[in-house]
PDB file of C-alpha atoms in Angstrom:
ATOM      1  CA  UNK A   1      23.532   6.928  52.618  1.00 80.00           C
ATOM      2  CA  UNK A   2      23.622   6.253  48.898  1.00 84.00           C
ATOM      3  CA  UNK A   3      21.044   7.126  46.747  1.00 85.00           C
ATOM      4  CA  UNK A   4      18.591   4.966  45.151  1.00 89.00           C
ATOM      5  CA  UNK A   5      19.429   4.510  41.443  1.00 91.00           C
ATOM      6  CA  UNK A   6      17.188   5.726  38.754  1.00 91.00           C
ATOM      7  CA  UNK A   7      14.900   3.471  37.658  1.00 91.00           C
ATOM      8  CA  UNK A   8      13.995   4.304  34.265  1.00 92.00           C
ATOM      9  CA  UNK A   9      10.319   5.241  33.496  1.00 93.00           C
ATOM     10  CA  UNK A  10       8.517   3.396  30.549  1.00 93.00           C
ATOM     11  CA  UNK A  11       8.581   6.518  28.685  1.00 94.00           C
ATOM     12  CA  UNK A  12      12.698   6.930  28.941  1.00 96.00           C
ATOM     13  CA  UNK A  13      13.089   3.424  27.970  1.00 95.00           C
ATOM     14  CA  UNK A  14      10.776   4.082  25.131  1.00 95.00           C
ATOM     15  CA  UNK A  15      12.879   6.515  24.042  1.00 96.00           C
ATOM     16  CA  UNK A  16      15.564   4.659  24.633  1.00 97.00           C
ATOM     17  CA  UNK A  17      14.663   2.086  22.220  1.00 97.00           C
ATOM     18  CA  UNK A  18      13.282   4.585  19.183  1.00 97.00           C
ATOM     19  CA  UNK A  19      17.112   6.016  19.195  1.00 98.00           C
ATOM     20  CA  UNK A  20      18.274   2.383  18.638  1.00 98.00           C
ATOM     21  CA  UNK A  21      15.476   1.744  15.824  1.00 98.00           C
ATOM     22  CA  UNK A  22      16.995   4.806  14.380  1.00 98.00           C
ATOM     23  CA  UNK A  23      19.933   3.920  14.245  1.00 98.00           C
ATOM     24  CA  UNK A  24      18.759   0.378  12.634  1.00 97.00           C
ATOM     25  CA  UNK A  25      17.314   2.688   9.558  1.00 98.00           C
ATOM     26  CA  UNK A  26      20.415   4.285   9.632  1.00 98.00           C
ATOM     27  CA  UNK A  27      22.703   1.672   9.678  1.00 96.00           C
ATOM     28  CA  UNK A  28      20.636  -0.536   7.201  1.00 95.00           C
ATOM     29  CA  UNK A  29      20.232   2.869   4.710  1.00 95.00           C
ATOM     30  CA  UNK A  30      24.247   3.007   4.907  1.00 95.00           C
ATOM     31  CA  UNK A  31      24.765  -0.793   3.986  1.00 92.00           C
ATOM     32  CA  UNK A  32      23.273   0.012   0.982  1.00 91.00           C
ATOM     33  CA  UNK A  33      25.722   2.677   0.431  1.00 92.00           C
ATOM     34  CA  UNK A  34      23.474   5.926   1.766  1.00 94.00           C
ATOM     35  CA  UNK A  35      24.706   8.310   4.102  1.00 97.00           C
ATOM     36  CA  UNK A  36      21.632   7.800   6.527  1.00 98.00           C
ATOM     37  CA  UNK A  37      17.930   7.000   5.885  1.00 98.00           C
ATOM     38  CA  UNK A  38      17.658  10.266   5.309  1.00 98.00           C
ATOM     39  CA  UNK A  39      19.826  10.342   2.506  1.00 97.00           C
ATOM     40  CA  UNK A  40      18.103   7.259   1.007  1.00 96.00           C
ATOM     41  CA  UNK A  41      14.779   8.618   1.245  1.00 97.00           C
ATOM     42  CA  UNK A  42      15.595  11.758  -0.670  1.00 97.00           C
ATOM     43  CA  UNK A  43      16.511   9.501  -4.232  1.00 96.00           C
ATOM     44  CA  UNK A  44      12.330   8.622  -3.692  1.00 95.00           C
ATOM     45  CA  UNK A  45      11.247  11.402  -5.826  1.00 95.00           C
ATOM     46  CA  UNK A  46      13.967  11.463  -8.562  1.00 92.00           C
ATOM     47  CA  UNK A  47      13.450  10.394 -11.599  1.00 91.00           C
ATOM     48  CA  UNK A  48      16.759  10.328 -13.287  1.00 94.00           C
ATOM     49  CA  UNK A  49      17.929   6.806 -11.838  1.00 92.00           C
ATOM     50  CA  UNK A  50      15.297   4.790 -11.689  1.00 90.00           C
ATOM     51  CA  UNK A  51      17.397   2.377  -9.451  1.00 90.00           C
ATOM     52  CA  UNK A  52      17.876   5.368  -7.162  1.00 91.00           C
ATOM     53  CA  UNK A  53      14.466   5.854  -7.108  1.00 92.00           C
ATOM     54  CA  UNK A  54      13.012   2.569  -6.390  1.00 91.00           C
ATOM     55  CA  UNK A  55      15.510   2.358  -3.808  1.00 93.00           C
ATOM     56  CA  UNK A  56      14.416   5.437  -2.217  1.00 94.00           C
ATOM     57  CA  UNK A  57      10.772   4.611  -2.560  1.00 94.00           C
ATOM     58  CA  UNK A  58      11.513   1.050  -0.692  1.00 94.00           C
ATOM     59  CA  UNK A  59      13.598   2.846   1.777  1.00 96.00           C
ATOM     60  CA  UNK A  60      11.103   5.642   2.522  1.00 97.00           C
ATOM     61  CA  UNK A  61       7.818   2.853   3.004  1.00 96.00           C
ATOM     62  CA  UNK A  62      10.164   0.726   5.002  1.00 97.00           C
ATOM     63  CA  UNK A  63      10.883   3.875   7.324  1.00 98.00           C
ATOM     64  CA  UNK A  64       7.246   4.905   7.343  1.00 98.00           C
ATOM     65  CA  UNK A  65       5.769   0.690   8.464  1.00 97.00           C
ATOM     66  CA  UNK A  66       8.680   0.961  11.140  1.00 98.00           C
ATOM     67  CA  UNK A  67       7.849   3.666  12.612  1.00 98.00           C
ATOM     68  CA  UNK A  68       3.970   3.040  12.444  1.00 98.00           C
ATOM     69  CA  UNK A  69       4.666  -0.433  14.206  1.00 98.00           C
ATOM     70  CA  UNK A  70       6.729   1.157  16.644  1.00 98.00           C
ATOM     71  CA  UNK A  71       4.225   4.185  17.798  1.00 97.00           C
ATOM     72  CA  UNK A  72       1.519   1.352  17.956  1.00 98.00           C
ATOM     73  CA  UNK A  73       3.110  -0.823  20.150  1.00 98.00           C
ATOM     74  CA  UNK A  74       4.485   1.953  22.391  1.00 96.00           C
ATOM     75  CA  UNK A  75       0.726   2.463  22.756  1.00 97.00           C
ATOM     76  CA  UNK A  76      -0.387  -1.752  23.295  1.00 98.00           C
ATOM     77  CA  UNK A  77       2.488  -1.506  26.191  1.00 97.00           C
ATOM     78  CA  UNK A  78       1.735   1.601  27.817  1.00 95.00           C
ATOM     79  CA  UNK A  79      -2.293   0.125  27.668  1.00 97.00           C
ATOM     80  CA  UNK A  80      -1.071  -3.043  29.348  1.00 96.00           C
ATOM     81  CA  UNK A  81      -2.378  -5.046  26.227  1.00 98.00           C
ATOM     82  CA  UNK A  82       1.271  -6.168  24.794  1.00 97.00           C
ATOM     83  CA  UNK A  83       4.756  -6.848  26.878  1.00 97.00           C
ATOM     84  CA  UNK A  84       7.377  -4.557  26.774  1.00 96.00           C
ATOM     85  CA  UNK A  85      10.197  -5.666  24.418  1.00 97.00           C
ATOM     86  CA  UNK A  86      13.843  -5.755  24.731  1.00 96.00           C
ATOM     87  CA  UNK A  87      15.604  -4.029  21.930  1.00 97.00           C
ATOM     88  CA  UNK A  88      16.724  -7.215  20.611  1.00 97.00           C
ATOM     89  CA  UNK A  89      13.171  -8.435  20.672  1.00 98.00           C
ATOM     90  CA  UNK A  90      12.067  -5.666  18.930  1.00 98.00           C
ATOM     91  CA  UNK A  91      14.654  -5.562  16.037  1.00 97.00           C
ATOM     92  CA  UNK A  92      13.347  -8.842  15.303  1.00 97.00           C
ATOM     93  CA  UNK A  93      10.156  -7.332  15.561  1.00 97.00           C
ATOM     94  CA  UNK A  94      10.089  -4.547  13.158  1.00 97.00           C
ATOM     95  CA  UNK A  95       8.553  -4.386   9.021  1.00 96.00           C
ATOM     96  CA  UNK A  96      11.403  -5.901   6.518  1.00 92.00           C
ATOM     97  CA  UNK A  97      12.336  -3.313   3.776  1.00 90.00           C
ATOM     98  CA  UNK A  98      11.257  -4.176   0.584  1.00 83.00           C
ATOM     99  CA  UNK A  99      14.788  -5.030  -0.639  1.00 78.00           C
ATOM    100  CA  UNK A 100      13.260  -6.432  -4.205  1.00 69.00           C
ATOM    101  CA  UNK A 101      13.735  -2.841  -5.251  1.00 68.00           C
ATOM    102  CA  UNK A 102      17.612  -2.928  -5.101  1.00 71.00           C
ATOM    103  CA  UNK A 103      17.818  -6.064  -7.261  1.00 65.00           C
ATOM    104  CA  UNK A 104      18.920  -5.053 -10.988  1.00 54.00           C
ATOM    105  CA  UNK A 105      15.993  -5.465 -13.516  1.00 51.00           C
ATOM    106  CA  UNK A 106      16.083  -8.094 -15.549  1.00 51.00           C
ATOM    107  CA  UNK A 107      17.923  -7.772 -18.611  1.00 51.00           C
ATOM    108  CA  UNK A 108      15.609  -7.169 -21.580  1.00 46.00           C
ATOM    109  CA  UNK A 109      16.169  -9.947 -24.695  1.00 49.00           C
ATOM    110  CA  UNK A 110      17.635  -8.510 -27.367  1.00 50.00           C
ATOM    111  CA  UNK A 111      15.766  -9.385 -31.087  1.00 50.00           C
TER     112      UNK A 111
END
């Protein structure tokens, strides 16, 4: 007799899905030429490139609102209050980074 297969508990697919979201940061961090979100989050505090810096400011509240949004509706589905999304549901789902910070400031007139 075969064994019944493994039926994945809301919790595994939960985690499931917040390895996928991190790879999303990731993989959206290294399209903007970071190693990892990681990486991109580190440039938040340095001052020397202030491109950097935006960058890594936008990257590290984009990181923060995902997450947040995530961890709340974990919560909403485990309560029964919101359905439990597919991954490509929740991609669509998730904050948008603030990607005004990796435009190049406007050029300043010169008098």
């Amino acid at each position: 007799m075969t064994p019944e297969p493994h039926v994945p508990t809301l919790e595994e697919r939960a985690a499931a899905l917040r390895v996928e979201v991190q790879k999303h940061l990731d993989a959206t961090a290294v399209a903007y030429g970071f190693d990892d979100i990681r990486t991109a989050v580190t440039y938040a505090d340095e001052p020397a490139v202030p491109r950097f810096q935006a960058q890594g400011r936008a990257f590290r509240a984009w990181r923060s609102l995902v997450w947040d949004f995530c961890y709340s509706l974990q919560e909403k589905v485990a309560a029964g209050q919101a359905d439990e999304p597919t991954l490509e549901q929740l991609l669509q789902m998730l904050p948008v980074c603030d990607f005004l910070a990796f435009q190049p400031a406007p050029e300043t007139p010169v008098e």
